[in-house]
């Protein structure tokens, strides 16, 4: 394997694992803490922490998708039919598609949540923190399930059952 491909593979695995880890922290640490804070503290916490969390997820998901695409194209060579005719290809195609859709969903939701937070800065009377908390109780849970399925598919593609 070429040395540059080893670097791409490591970047892919580390970005994907970091993305999954971030979603685990959101689900099992940050959201439960938010639920126990009063409204004012919740708003300050959301304002201080979540823009950074969103940016990190943007970087990690994009890096995972781009490096995954490079690896998939490199390992399939000129034979794109491998993605529909082999168990390896179907697992890669399904996991990659799910990852791409999750990343696209992330960018849409990030944009909406950032607008919601920005509007709160202009109108402090509105409780954006409660809206954000409601969304954060649902969306990251779904994201965690999707990422775990993707990890399962990729592990199957890499090593089989």
PDB file of C-alpha atoms in Angstrom:
ATOM      1  CA  UNK A   1       0.000   0.000   0.000  1.00  0.00           C
ATOM      2  CA  UNK A   2       1.355   3.431  -0.909  1.00  0.00           C
ATOM      3  CA  UNK A   3       2.402   5.584   2.065  1.00  0.00           C
ATOM      4  CA  UNK A   4      -0.015   8.369   1.149  1.00  0.00           C
ATOM      5  CA  UNK A   5      -2.861   5.852   1.211  1.00  0.00           C
ATOM      6  CA  UNK A   6      -1.846   4.739   4.698  1.00  0.00           C
ATOM      7  CA  UNK A   7      -2.085   8.374   5.803  1.00  0.00           C
ATOM      8  CA  UNK A   8      -5.534   8.722   4.200  1.00  0.00           C
ATOM      9  CA  UNK A   9      -6.710   5.512   5.870  1.00  0.00           C
ATOM     10  CA  UNK A  10      -5.492   6.681   9.295  1.00  0.00           C
ATOM     11  CA  UNK A  11      -7.087  10.102   8.792  1.00  0.00           C
ATOM     12  CA  UNK A  12     -10.354   8.382   7.859  1.00  0.00           C
ATOM     13  CA  UNK A  13     -10.387   6.066  10.875  1.00  0.00           C
ATOM     14  CA  UNK A  14      -9.343   8.792  13.334  1.00  0.00           C
ATOM     15  CA  UNK A  15     -11.858  11.318  11.986  1.00  0.00           C
ATOM     16  CA  UNK A  16     -14.678   8.754  12.051  1.00  0.00           C
ATOM     17  CA  UNK A  17     -13.816   7.584  15.580  1.00  0.00           C
ATOM     18  CA  UNK A  18     -13.550  11.191  16.768  1.00  0.00           C
ATOM     19  CA  UNK A  19     -16.906  12.031  15.182  1.00  0.00           C
ATOM     20  CA  UNK A  20     -18.502   9.067  16.942  1.00  0.00           C
ATOM     21  CA  UNK A  21     -16.810  10.057  20.213  1.00  0.00           C
ATOM     22  CA  UNK A  22     -18.105  13.593  19.902  1.00  0.00           C
ATOM     23  CA  UNK A  23     -21.657  12.347  19.423  1.00  0.00           C
ATOM     24  CA  UNK A  24     -21.276  10.056  22.455  1.00  0.00           C
ATOM     25  CA  UNK A  25     -20.109  13.026  24.577  1.00  0.00           C
ATOM     26  CA  UNK A  26     -23.035  15.136  23.371  1.00  0.00           C
ATOM     27  CA  UNK A  27     -25.536  12.374  24.202  1.00  0.00           C
ATOM     28  CA  UNK A  28     -24.157  11.183  27.526  1.00  0.00           C
ATOM     29  CA  UNK A  29     -22.451  14.277  28.967  1.00  0.00           C
ATOM     30  CA  UNK A  30     -23.477  17.627  27.480  1.00  0.00           C
ATOM     31  CA  UNK A  31     -27.214  17.117  26.975  1.00  0.00           C
ATOM     32  CA  UNK A  32     -27.760  15.663  30.471  1.00  0.00           C
ATOM     33  CA  UNK A  33     -25.845  18.616  31.970  1.00  0.00           C
ATOM     34  CA  UNK A  34     -27.995  21.039  29.957  1.00  0.00           C
ATOM     35  CA  UNK A  35     -31.133  19.417  31.301  1.00  0.00           C
ATOM     36  CA  UNK A  36     -30.110  20.185  34.889  1.00  0.00           C
ATOM     37  CA  UNK A  37     -29.227  23.849  34.358  1.00  0.00           C
ATOM     38  CA  UNK A  38     -31.553  26.782  34.943  1.00  0.00           C
ATOM     39  CA  UNK A  39     -32.586  28.730  31.845  1.00  0.00           C
ATOM     40  CA  UNK A  40     -29.947  31.467  32.193  1.00  0.00           C
ATOM     41  CA  UNK A  41     -27.109  29.001  32.748  1.00  0.00           C
ATOM     42  CA  UNK A  42     -28.398  26.826  29.918  1.00  0.00           C
ATOM     43  CA  UNK A  43     -28.355  29.791  27.539  1.00  0.00           C
ATOM     44  CA  UNK A  44     -24.788  30.731  28.489  1.00  0.00           C
ATOM     45  CA  UNK A  45     -23.670  27.104  28.160  1.00  0.00           C
ATOM     46  CA  UNK A  46     -25.307  26.693  24.751  1.00  0.00           C
ATOM     47  CA  UNK A  47     -23.853  30.001  23.571  1.00  0.00           C
ATOM     48  CA  UNK A  48     -20.342  29.123  24.765  1.00  0.00           C
ATOM     49  CA  UNK A  49     -20.062  25.427  23.924  1.00  0.00           C
ATOM     50  CA  UNK A  50     -22.294  24.420  21.056  1.00  0.00           C
ATOM     51  CA  UNK A  51     -20.869  26.600  18.262  1.00  0.00           C
ATOM     52  CA  UNK A  52     -17.520  24.888  18.914  1.00  0.00           C
ATOM     53  CA  UNK A  53     -19.165  21.463  19.018  1.00  0.00           C
ATOM     54  CA  UNK A  54     -20.944  22.163  15.716  1.00  0.00           C
ATOM     55  CA  UNK A  55     -17.704  23.301  14.037  1.00  0.00           C
ATOM     56  CA  UNK A  56     -15.849  20.225  15.266  1.00  0.00           C
ATOM     57  CA  UNK A  57     -18.600  17.957  13.924  1.00  0.00           C
ATOM     58  CA  UNK A  58     -18.428  19.805  10.596  1.00  0.00           C
ATOM     59  CA  UNK A  59     -14.685  19.242  10.292  1.00  0.00           C
ATOM     60  CA  UNK A  60     -14.771  15.610  11.440  1.00  0.00           C
ATOM     61  CA  UNK A  61     -17.728  14.592   9.279  1.00  0.00           C
ATOM     62  CA  UNK A  62     -16.316  16.308   6.189  1.00  0.00           C
ATOM     63  CA  UNK A  63     -12.879  14.749   6.703  1.00  0.00           C
ATOM     64  CA  UNK A  64     -14.473  11.332   7.206  1.00  0.00           C
ATOM     65  CA  UNK A  65     -16.521  11.629   4.012  1.00  0.00           C
ATOM     66  CA  UNK A  66     -13.664  12.942   1.852  1.00  0.00           C
ATOM     67  CA  UNK A  67     -11.106  10.386   3.024  1.00  0.00           C
ATOM     68  CA  UNK A  68     -13.708   7.622   2.748  1.00  0.00           C
ATOM     69  CA  UNK A  69     -14.418   8.614  -0.837  1.00  0.00           C
ATOM     70  CA  UNK A  70     -10.699   8.563  -1.668  1.00  0.00           C
ATOM     71  CA  UNK A  71     -10.321   5.113  -0.108  1.00  0.00           C
ATOM     72  CA  UNK A  72     -13.422   3.692  -1.782  1.00  0.00           C
ATOM     73  CA  UNK A  73     -12.356   4.902  -5.213  1.00  0.00           C
ATOM     74  CA  UNK A  74      -8.771   3.745  -4.712  1.00  0.00           C
ATOM     75  CA  UNK A  75      -9.715   0.262  -3.514  1.00  0.00           C
ATOM     76  CA  UNK A  76     -12.354  -0.251  -6.203  1.00  0.00           C
ATOM     77  CA  UNK A  77     -10.006   0.859  -8.966  1.00  0.00           C
ATOM     78  CA  UNK A  78     -11.824   1.230 -12.247  1.00  0.00           C
ATOM     79  CA  UNK A  79     -14.506  -1.239 -11.178  1.00  0.00           C
ATOM     80  CA  UNK A  80     -17.342   0.845  -9.738  1.00  0.00           C
ATOM     81  CA  UNK A  81     -19.650  -2.137 -10.208  1.00  0.00           C
ATOM     82  CA  UNK A  82     -17.969  -3.613  -7.100  1.00  0.00           C
ATOM     83  CA  UNK A  83     -20.176  -1.301  -5.026  1.00  0.00           C
ATOM     84  CA  UNK A  84     -23.286  -3.168  -6.120  1.00  0.00           C
ATOM     85  CA  UNK A  85     -22.018  -6.666  -6.890  1.00  0.00           C
ATOM     86  CA  UNK A  86     -19.972  -7.557  -3.792  1.00  0.00           C
ATOM     87  CA  UNK A  87     -20.753  -7.688  -0.083  1.00  0.00           C
ATOM     88  CA  UNK A  88     -17.755  -5.397   0.531  1.00  0.00           C
ATOM     89  CA  UNK A  89     -19.026  -2.855  -1.993  1.00  0.00           C
ATOM     90  CA  UNK A  90     -22.609  -2.896  -0.747  1.00  0.00           C
ATOM     91  CA  UNK A  91     -21.432  -2.349   2.841  1.00  0.00           C
ATOM     92  CA  UNK A  92     -19.176   0.534   1.755  1.00  0.00           C
ATOM     93  CA  UNK A  93     -21.923   2.034  -0.423  1.00  0.00           C
ATOM     94  CA  UNK A  94     -24.557   1.789   2.320  1.00  0.00           C
ATOM     95  CA  UNK A  95     -22.255   3.148   5.043  1.00  0.00           C
ATOM     96  CA  UNK A  96     -20.883   5.894   2.826  1.00  0.00           C
ATOM     97  CA  UNK A  97     -24.342   6.978   1.726  1.00  0.00           C
ATOM     98  CA  UNK A  98     -25.569   7.059   5.320  1.00  0.00           C
ATOM     99  CA  UNK A  99     -22.485   9.071   6.334  1.00  0.00           C
ATOM    100  CA  UNK A 100     -23.007  11.530   3.495  1.00  0.00           C
ATOM    101  CA  UNK A 101     -26.690  11.977   4.390  1.00  0.00           C
ATOM    102  CA  UNK A 102     -25.854  12.410   8.078  1.00  0.00           C
ATOM    103  CA  UNK A 103     -23.232  15.024   7.187  1.00  0.00           C
ATOM    104  CA  UNK A 104     -25.693  16.905   4.959  1.00  0.00           C
ATOM    105  CA  UNK A 105     -28.312  16.770   7.728  1.00  0.00           C
ATOM    106  CA  UNK A 106     -25.712  18.069  10.190  1.00  0.00           C
ATOM    107  CA  UNK A 107     -24.959  21.100   8.007  1.00  0.00           C
ATOM    108  CA  UNK A 108     -28.670  21.904   7.619  1.00  0.00           C
ATOM    109  CA  UNK A 109     -29.349  21.571  11.359  1.00  0.00           C
ATOM    110  CA  UNK A 110     -26.165  23.433  12.310  1.00  0.00           C
ATOM    111  CA  UNK A 111     -27.239  26.358  10.160  1.00  0.00           C
ATOM    112  CA  UNK A 112     -30.715  26.402  11.715  1.00  0.00           C
ATOM    113  CA  UNK A 113     -29.414  26.160  15.279  1.00  0.00           C
ATOM    114  CA  UNK A 114     -26.818  28.876  14.691  1.00  0.00           C
ATOM    115  CA  UNK A 115     -29.537  31.185  13.322  1.00  0.00           C
ATOM    116  CA  UNK A 116     -31.662  30.391  16.359  1.00  0.00           C
ATOM    117  CA  UNK A 117     -28.773  31.188  18.723  1.00  0.00           C
ATOM    118  CA  UNK A 118     -27.947  34.394  16.799  1.00  0.00           C
ATOM    119  CA  UNK A 119     -31.568  35.548  16.955  1.00  0.00           C
ATOM    120  CA  UNK A 120     -31.504  34.952  20.705  1.00  0.00           C
ATOM    121  CA  UNK A 121     -28.503  37.278  21.021  1.00  0.00           C
ATOM    122  CA  UNK A 122     -30.564  40.017  19.347  1.00  0.00           C
ATOM    123  CA  UNK A 123     -33.692  39.233  21.397  1.00  0.00           C
ATOM    124  CA  UNK A 124     -32.628  37.874  24.811  1.00  0.00           C
ATOM    125  CA  UNK A 125     -36.248  37.459  25.950  1.00  0.00           C
ATOM    126  CA  UNK A 126     -36.739  34.457  23.680  1.00  0.00           C
ATOM    127  CA  UNK A 127     -35.669  31.141  25.185  1.00  0.00           C
ATOM    128  CA  UNK A 128     -33.528  29.591  22.500  1.00  0.00           C
ATOM    129  CA  UNK A 129     -31.907  27.314  25.073  1.00  0.00           C
ATOM    130  CA  UNK A 130     -35.134  25.364  25.586  1.00  0.00           C
ATOM    131  CA  UNK A 131     -35.560  24.921  21.826  1.00  0.00           C
ATOM    132  CA  UNK A 132     -31.931  23.848  21.436  1.00  0.00           C
ATOM    133  CA  UNK A 133     -32.237  21.449  24.388  1.00  0.00           C
ATOM    134  CA  UNK A 134     -35.323  19.851  22.845  1.00  0.00           C
ATOM    135  CA  UNK A 135     -33.520  19.342  19.533  1.00  0.00           C
ATOM    136  CA  UNK A 136     -30.391  18.077  21.293  1.00  0.00           C
ATOM    137  CA  UNK A 137     -32.385  15.447  23.138  1.00  0.00           C
ATOM    138  CA  UNK A 138     -33.513  13.933  19.830  1.00  0.00           C
ATOM    139  CA  UNK A 139     -31.090  14.678  16.984  1.00  0.00           C
ATOM    140  CA  UNK A 140     -27.821  13.405  18.538  1.00  0.00           C
ATOM    141  CA  UNK A 141     -29.539  10.184  19.624  1.00  0.00           C
ATOM    142  CA  UNK A 142     -30.568   9.494  16.054  1.00  0.00           C
ATOM    143  CA  UNK A 143     -27.086  10.493  14.876  1.00  0.00           C
ATOM    144  CA  UNK A 144     -25.521   8.069  17.353  1.00  0.00           C
ATOM    145  CA  UNK A 145     -27.628   5.175  16.079  1.00  0.00           C
ATOM    146  CA  UNK A 146     -26.786   6.039  12.462  1.00  0.00           C
ATOM    147  CA  UNK A 147     -23.059   6.309  13.229  1.00  0.00           C
ATOM    148  CA  UNK A 148     -23.084   2.959  15.037  1.00  0.00           C
ATOM    149  CA  UNK A 149     -24.752   1.332  12.024  1.00  0.00           C
ATOM    150  CA  UNK A 150     -22.146   2.942   9.742  1.00  0.00           C
ATOM    151  CA  UNK A 151     -19.334   1.668  11.965  1.00  0.00           C
ATOM    152  CA  UNK A 152     -20.855  -1.819  11.827  1.00  0.00           C
ATOM    153  CA  UNK A 153     -21.056  -1.700   8.038  1.00  0.00           C
ATOM    154  CA  UNK A 154     -17.485  -0.466   7.701  1.00  0.00           C
ATOM    155  CA  UNK A 155     -16.158  -3.085  10.118  1.00  0.00           C
ATOM    156  CA  UNK A 156     -17.983  -5.730   8.091  1.00  0.00           C
ATOM    157  CA  UNK A 157     -16.452  -4.357   4.887  1.00  0.00           C
ATOM    158  CA  UNK A 158     -12.979  -4.297   6.428  1.00  0.00           C
ATOM    159  CA  UNK A 159     -13.020  -7.652   8.201  1.00  0.00           C
ATOM    160  CA  UNK A 160     -16.216  -9.567   7.427  1.00  0.00           C
ATOM    161  CA  UNK A 161     -18.371 -11.213  10.087  1.00  0.00           C
TER     162      UNK A 161
END
